[in-house]
Short mmCIF file of C-alpha atoms in Angstrom, two decimals:
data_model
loop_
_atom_site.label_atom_id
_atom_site.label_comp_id
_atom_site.label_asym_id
_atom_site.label_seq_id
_atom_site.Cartn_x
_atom_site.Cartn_y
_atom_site.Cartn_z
CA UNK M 1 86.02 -42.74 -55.99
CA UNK M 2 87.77 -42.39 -52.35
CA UNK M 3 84.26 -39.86 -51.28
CA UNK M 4 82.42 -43.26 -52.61
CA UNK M 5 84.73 -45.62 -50.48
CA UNK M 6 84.50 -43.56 -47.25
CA UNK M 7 80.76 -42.98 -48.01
CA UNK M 8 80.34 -47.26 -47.79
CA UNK M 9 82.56 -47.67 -45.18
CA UNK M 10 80.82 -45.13 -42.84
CA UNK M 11 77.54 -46.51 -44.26
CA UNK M 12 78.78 -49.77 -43.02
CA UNK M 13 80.42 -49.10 -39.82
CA UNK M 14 76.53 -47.24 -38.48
CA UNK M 15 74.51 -50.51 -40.39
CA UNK M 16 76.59 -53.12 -38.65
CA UNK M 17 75.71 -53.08 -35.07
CA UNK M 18 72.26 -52.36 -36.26
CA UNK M 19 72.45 -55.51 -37.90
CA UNK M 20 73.96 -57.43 -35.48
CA UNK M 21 71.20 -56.17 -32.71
CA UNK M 22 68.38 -56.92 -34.78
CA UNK M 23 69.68 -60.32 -35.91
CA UNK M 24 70.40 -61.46 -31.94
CA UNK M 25 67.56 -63.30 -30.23
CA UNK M 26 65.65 -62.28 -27.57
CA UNK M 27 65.40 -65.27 -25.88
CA UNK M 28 67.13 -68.55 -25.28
CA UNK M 29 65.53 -72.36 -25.20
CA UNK M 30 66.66 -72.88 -22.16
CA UNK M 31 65.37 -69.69 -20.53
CA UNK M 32 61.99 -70.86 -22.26
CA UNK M 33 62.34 -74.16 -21.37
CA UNK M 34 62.55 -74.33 -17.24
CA UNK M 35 59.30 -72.12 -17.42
CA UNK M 36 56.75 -74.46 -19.45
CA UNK M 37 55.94 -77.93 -19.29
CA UNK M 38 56.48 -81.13 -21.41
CA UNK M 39 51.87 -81.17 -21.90
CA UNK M 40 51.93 -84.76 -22.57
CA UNK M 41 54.92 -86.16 -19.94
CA UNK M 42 53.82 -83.55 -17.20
CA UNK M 43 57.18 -82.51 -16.20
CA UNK M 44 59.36 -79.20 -17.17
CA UNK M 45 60.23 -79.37 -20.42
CA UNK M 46 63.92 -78.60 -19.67
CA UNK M 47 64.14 -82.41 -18.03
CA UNK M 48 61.47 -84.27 -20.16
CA UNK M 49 62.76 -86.32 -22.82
CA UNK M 50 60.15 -88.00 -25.24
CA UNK M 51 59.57 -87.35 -28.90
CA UNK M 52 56.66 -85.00 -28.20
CA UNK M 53 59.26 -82.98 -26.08
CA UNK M 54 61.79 -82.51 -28.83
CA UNK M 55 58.64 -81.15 -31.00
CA UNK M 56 58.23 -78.46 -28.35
CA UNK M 57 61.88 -77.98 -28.35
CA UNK M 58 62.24 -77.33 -31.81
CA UNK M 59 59.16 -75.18 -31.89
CA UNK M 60 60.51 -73.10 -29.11
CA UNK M 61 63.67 -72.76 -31.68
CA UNK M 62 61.88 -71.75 -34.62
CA UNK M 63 60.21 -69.15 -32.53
CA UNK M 64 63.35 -67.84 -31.47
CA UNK M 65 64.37 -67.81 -34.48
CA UNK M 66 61.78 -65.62 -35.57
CA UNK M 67 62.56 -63.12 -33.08
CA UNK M 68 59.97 -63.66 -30.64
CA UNK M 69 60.59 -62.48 -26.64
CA UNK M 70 60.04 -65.02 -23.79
CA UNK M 71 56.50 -63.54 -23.38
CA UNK M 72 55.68 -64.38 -27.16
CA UNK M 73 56.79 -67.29 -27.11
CA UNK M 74 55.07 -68.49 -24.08
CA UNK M 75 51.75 -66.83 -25.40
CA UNK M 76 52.16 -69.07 -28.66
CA UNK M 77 52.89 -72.28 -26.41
CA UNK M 78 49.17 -71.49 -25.11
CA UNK M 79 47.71 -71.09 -28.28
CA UNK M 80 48.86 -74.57 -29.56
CA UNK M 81 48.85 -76.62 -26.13
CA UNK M 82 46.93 -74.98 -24.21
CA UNK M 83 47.07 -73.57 -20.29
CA UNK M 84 48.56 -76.38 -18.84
CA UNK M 85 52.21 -75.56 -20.66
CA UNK M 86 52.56 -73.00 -18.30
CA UNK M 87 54.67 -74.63 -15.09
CA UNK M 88 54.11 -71.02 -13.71
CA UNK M 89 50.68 -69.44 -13.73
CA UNK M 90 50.55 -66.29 -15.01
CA UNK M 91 51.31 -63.29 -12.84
CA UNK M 92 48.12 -61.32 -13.87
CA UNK M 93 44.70 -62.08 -14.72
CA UNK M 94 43.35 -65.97 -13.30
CA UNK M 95 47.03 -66.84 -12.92
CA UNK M 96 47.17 -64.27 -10.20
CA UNK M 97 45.00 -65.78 -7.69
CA UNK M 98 47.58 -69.00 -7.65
CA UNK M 99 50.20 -66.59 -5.91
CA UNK M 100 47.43 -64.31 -4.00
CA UNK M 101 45.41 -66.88 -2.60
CA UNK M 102 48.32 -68.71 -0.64
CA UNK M 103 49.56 -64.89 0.78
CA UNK M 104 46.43 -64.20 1.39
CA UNK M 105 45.88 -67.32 3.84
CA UNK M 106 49.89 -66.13 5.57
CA UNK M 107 48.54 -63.09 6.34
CA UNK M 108 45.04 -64.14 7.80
CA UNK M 109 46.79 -66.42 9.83
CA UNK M 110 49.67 -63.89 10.80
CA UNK M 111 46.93 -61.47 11.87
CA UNK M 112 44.86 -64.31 14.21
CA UNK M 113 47.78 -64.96 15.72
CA UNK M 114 48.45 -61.35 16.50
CA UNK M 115 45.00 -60.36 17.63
CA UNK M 116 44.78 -63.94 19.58
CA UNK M 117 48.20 -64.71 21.67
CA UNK M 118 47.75 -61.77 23.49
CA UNK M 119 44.44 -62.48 24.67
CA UNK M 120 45.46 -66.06 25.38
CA UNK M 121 48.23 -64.93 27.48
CA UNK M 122 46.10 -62.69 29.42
CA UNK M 123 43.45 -65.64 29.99
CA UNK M 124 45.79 -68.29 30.38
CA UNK M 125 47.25 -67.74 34.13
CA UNK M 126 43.79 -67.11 35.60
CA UNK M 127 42.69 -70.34 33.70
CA UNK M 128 45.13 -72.51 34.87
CA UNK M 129 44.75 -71.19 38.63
CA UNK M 130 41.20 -72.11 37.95
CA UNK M 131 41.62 -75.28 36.84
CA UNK M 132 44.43 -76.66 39.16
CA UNK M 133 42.29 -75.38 42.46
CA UNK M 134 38.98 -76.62 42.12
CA UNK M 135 36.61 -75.46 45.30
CA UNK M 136 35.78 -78.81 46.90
CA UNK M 137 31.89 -78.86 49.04
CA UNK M 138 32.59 -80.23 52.29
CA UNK M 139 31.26 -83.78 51.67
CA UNK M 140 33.51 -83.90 49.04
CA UNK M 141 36.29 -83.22 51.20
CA UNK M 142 35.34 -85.48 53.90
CA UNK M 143 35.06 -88.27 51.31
CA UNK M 144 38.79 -87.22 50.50
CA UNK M 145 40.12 -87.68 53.64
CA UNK M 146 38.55 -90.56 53.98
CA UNK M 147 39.74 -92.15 50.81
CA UNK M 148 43.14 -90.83 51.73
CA UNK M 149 43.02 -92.13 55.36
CA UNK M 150 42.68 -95.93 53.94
CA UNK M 151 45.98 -95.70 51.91
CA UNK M 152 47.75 -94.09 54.81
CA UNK U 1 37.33 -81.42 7.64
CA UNK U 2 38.14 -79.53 4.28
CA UNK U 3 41.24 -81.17 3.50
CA UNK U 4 39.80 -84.38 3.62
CA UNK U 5 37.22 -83.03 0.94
CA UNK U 6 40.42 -81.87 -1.15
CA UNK U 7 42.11 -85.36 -0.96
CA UNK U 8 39.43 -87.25 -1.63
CA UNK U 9 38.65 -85.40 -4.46
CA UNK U 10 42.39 -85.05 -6.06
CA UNK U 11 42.04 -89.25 -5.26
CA UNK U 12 38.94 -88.95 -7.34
CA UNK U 13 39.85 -87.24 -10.11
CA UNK U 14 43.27 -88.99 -10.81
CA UNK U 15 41.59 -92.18 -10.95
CA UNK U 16 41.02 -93.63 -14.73
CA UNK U 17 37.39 -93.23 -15.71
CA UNK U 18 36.58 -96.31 -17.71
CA UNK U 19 32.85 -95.57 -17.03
CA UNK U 20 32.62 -95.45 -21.29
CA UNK U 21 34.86 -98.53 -21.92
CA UNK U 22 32.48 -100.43 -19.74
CA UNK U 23 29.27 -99.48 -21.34
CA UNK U 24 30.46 -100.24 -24.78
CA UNK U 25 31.56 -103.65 -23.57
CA UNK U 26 28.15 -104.41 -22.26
CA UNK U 27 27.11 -103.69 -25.65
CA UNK U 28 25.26 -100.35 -24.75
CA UNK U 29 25.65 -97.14 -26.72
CA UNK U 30 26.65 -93.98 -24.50
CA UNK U 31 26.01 -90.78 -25.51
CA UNK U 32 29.13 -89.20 -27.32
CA UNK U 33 31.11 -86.13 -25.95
CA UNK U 34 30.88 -82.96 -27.97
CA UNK U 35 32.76 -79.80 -28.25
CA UNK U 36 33.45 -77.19 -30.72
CA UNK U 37 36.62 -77.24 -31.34
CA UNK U 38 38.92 -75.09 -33.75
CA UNK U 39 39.55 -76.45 -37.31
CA UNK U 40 43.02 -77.61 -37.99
CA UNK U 41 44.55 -75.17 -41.16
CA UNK U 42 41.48 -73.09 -42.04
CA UNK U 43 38.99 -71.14 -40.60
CA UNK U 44 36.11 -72.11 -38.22
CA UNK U 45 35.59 -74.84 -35.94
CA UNK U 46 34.01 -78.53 -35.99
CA UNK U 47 32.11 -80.71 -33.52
CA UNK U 48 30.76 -84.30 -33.11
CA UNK U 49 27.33 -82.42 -32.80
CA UNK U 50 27.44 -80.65 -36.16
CA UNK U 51 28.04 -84.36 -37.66
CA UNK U 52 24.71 -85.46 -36.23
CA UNK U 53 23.36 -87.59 -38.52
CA UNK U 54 26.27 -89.24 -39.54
CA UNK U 55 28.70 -91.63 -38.17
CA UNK U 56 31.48 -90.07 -37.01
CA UNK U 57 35.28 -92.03 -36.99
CA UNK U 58 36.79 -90.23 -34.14
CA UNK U 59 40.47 -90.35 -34.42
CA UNK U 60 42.49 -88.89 -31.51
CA UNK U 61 46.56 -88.68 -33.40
CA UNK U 62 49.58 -86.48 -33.16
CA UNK U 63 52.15 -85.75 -35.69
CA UNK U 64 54.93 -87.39 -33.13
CA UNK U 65 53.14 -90.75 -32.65
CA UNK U 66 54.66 -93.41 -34.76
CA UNK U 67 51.57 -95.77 -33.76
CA UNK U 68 49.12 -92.68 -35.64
CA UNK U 69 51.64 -93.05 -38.51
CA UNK U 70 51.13 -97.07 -39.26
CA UNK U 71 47.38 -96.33 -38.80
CA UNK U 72 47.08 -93.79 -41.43
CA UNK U 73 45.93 -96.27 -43.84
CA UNK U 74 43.15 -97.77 -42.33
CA UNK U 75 41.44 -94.28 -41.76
CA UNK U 76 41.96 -93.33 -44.96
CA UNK U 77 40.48 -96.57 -46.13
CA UNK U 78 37.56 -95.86 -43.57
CA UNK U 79 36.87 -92.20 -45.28
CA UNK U 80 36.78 -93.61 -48.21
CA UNK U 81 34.30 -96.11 -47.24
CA UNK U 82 32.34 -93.39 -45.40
CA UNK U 83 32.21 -91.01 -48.40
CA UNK U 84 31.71 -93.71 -50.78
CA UNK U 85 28.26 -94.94 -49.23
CA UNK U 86 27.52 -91.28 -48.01
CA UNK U 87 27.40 -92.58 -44.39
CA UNK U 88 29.43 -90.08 -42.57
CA UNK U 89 33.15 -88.87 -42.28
CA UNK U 90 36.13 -89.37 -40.22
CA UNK U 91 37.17 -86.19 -38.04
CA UNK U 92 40.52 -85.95 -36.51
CA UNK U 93 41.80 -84.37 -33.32
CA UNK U 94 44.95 -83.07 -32.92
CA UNK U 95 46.49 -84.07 -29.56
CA UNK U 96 49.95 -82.11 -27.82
CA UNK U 97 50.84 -81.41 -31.34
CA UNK U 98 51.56 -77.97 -32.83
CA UNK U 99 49.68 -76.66 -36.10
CA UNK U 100 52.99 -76.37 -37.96
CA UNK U 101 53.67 -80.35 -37.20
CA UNK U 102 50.38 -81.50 -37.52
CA UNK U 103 49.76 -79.56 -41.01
CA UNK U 104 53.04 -81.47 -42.16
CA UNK U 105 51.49 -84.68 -40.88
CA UNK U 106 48.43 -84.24 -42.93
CA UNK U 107 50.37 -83.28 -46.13
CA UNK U 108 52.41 -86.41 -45.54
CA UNK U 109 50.10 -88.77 -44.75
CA UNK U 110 47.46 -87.73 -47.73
CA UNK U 111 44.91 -87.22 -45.13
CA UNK U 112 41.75 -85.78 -46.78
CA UNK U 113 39.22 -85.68 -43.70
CA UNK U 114 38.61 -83.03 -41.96
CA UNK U 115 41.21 -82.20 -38.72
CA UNK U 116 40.36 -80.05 -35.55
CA UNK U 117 42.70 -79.03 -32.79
CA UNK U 118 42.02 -80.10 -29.14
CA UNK U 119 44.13 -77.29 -27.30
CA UNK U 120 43.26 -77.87 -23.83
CA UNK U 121 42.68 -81.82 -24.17
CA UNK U 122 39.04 -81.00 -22.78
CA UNK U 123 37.63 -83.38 -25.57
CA UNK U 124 40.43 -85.74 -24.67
CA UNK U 125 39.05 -85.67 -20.53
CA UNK U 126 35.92 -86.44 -22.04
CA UNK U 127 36.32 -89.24 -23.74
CA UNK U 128 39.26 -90.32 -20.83
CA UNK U 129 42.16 -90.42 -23.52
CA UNK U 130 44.92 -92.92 -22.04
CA UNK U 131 47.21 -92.58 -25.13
CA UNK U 132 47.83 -91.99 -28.53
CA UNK U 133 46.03 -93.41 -30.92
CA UNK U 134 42.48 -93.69 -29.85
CA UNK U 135 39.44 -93.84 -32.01
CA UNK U 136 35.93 -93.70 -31.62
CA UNK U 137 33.37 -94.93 -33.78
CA UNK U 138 29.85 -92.49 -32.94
CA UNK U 139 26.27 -93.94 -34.66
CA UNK U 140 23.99 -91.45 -36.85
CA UNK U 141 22.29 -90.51 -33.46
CA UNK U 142 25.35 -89.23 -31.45
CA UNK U 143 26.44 -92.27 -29.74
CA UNK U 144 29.46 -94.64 -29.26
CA UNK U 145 29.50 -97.51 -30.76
CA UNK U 146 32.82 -99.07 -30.84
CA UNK U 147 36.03 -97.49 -29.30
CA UNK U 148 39.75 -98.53 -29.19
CA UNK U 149 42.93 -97.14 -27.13
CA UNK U 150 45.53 -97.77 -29.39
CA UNK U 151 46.29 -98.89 -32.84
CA UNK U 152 43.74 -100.23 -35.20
CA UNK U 153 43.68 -102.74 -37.49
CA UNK U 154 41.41 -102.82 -41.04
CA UNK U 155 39.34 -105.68 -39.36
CA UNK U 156 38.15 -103.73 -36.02
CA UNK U 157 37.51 -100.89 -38.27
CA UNK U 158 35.38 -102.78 -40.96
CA UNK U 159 33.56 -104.58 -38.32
CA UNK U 160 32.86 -101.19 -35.98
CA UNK U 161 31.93 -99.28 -39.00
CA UNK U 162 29.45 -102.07 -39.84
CA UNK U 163 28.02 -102.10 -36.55
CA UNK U 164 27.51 -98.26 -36.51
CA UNK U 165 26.31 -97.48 -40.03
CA UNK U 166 23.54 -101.10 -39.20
#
């Protein structure tokens, strides 16, 4: 009888955390919720409030409940609303291009600017000397001082 | 030069298309949009194409619209009607709304026509969905007929469904 008692109680003292783990969820609503979008308000779903975003809400819940992870649960939002509950694109696959594309375009323009300042520095003195002493023919400069002799 | 392009065309593509509001109102009879979608509940998927033939009461709803609630009637009344003189059917797309909800819709409503599920909205862009309800009324030959963006009434529907079935 006391062998039959210990035998439950150690029985029960290895099952309950093993319980308790499986039973806890692996995601929360509003962990969920700041990631996908209210489809038919087109904001986050976290700060939409309409009756079509308390349908989300509580199917978020129920998938929770089921003991879905984020990644599920986002993967079922798709499957019933489509791309476009996603307020991030993916990280892999056609999402990836949304987050390539613009670091792509930083570094294209980091590298111009590194190939072409240094050039442009090198250019620019001789340029501007150039530029602010233009050879005059000697007409022109008689015309000059002429011009400049009436306003003296 | 580019960016221009890209404004112009974000400008362009925000703006309401009521390019088929305006043809129906001139009386004419624009070609209907079609897509395969997947079938709400069971297996397989449905289109407006498949239905050639027959005229098609294209009902865009969602299980949280109280406006697709009152309506319920007067589609039901129109299937009836449909399947009754063997004219055609009424097909329902699911809009925003998850299967769970909209299977509970149907079961509460008594809906009996057949339902498909519009994940994506494409069919919705195509036929420039404003809100919820919206139904279309499409001819034997694949055009629209009649069309209204929001709630129906029994009359609108008894006189578009005598102007498509002729």
């Amino acid at each position: 009888m006391r062998r039959a008692a210990l035998l439950w109680a150690l029985i029960a003292a290895l099952a309950g955390p093993a319980i308790t783990l499986g039973a806890a969820p692996k995601a929360s609503l509003p962990d969920v919720e700041d990631e996908v979008m209210c489809t038919s308000c087109n904001v986050a779903l976290n700060v939409a409030e309409s009756p079509q975003a308390d349908r989300q809400r509580e199917l978020i819940r129920s998938l929770i409940a089921q003991g879905m992870d984020k990644r599920q649960i986002k993967a079922r939002l798709v499957s019933e609303y489509g791309e476009d509950v996603l307020a991030l694109p993916d990280s892999s696959g056609v999402g990836l291009t949304a987050y390539a594309i613009p670091l792509g375009l930083v570094a294209l323009l980091a590298a111009a600017l590194a190939l072409g300042l240094p050039r442009w520095r090198r250019r620019s003195p001789a340029g501007i000397g150039d530029n602010a002493a233009p050879k005059l023919s000697d007409e022109e400069t008689r015309r000059l001082d002429d011009d400049l002799g009436r306003y003296a | 030069m580019a960016l221009i392009g890209l404004l112009a065309f974000g400008l362009v593509s925000r703006s309401d298309d009521t390019s088929l509001d305006q043809a129906v109102a001139r009386g004419e009879r624009p070609v209907a949009a079609s897509r395969e979608l997947p079938m709400l509940g069971e297996a397989g998927t449905r289109s407006v194409a498949d239905l050639r033939g027959k005229v098609v009461v294209l009902n865009f709803w969602a299980s949280w619209c109280e406006p697709c609630k009152e309506e319920a009637p007067v589609l039901a009344a129109a299937q009836q009607r449909l399947q009754r003189e063997g004219a055609g059917t009424v097909l329902g797309v699911t809009w925003d709304d998850s299967t769970p909800d909209s299977l509970k819709f149907v079961a509460q409503q008594s809906i009996d026509y057949p339902n498909v599920r519009d994940v994506g909205k494409k069919l919705a862009r195509e036929y420039a969905l404003k809100g919820l309800p919206e139904t279309f009324v499409i001819d034997a030959r694949g055009r629209v007929a009649a069309l209204y963006r929001g709630q129906i009434s029994q009359r609108w529907m008894d006189d578009a469904l005598d102007r498509a079935i002729g």
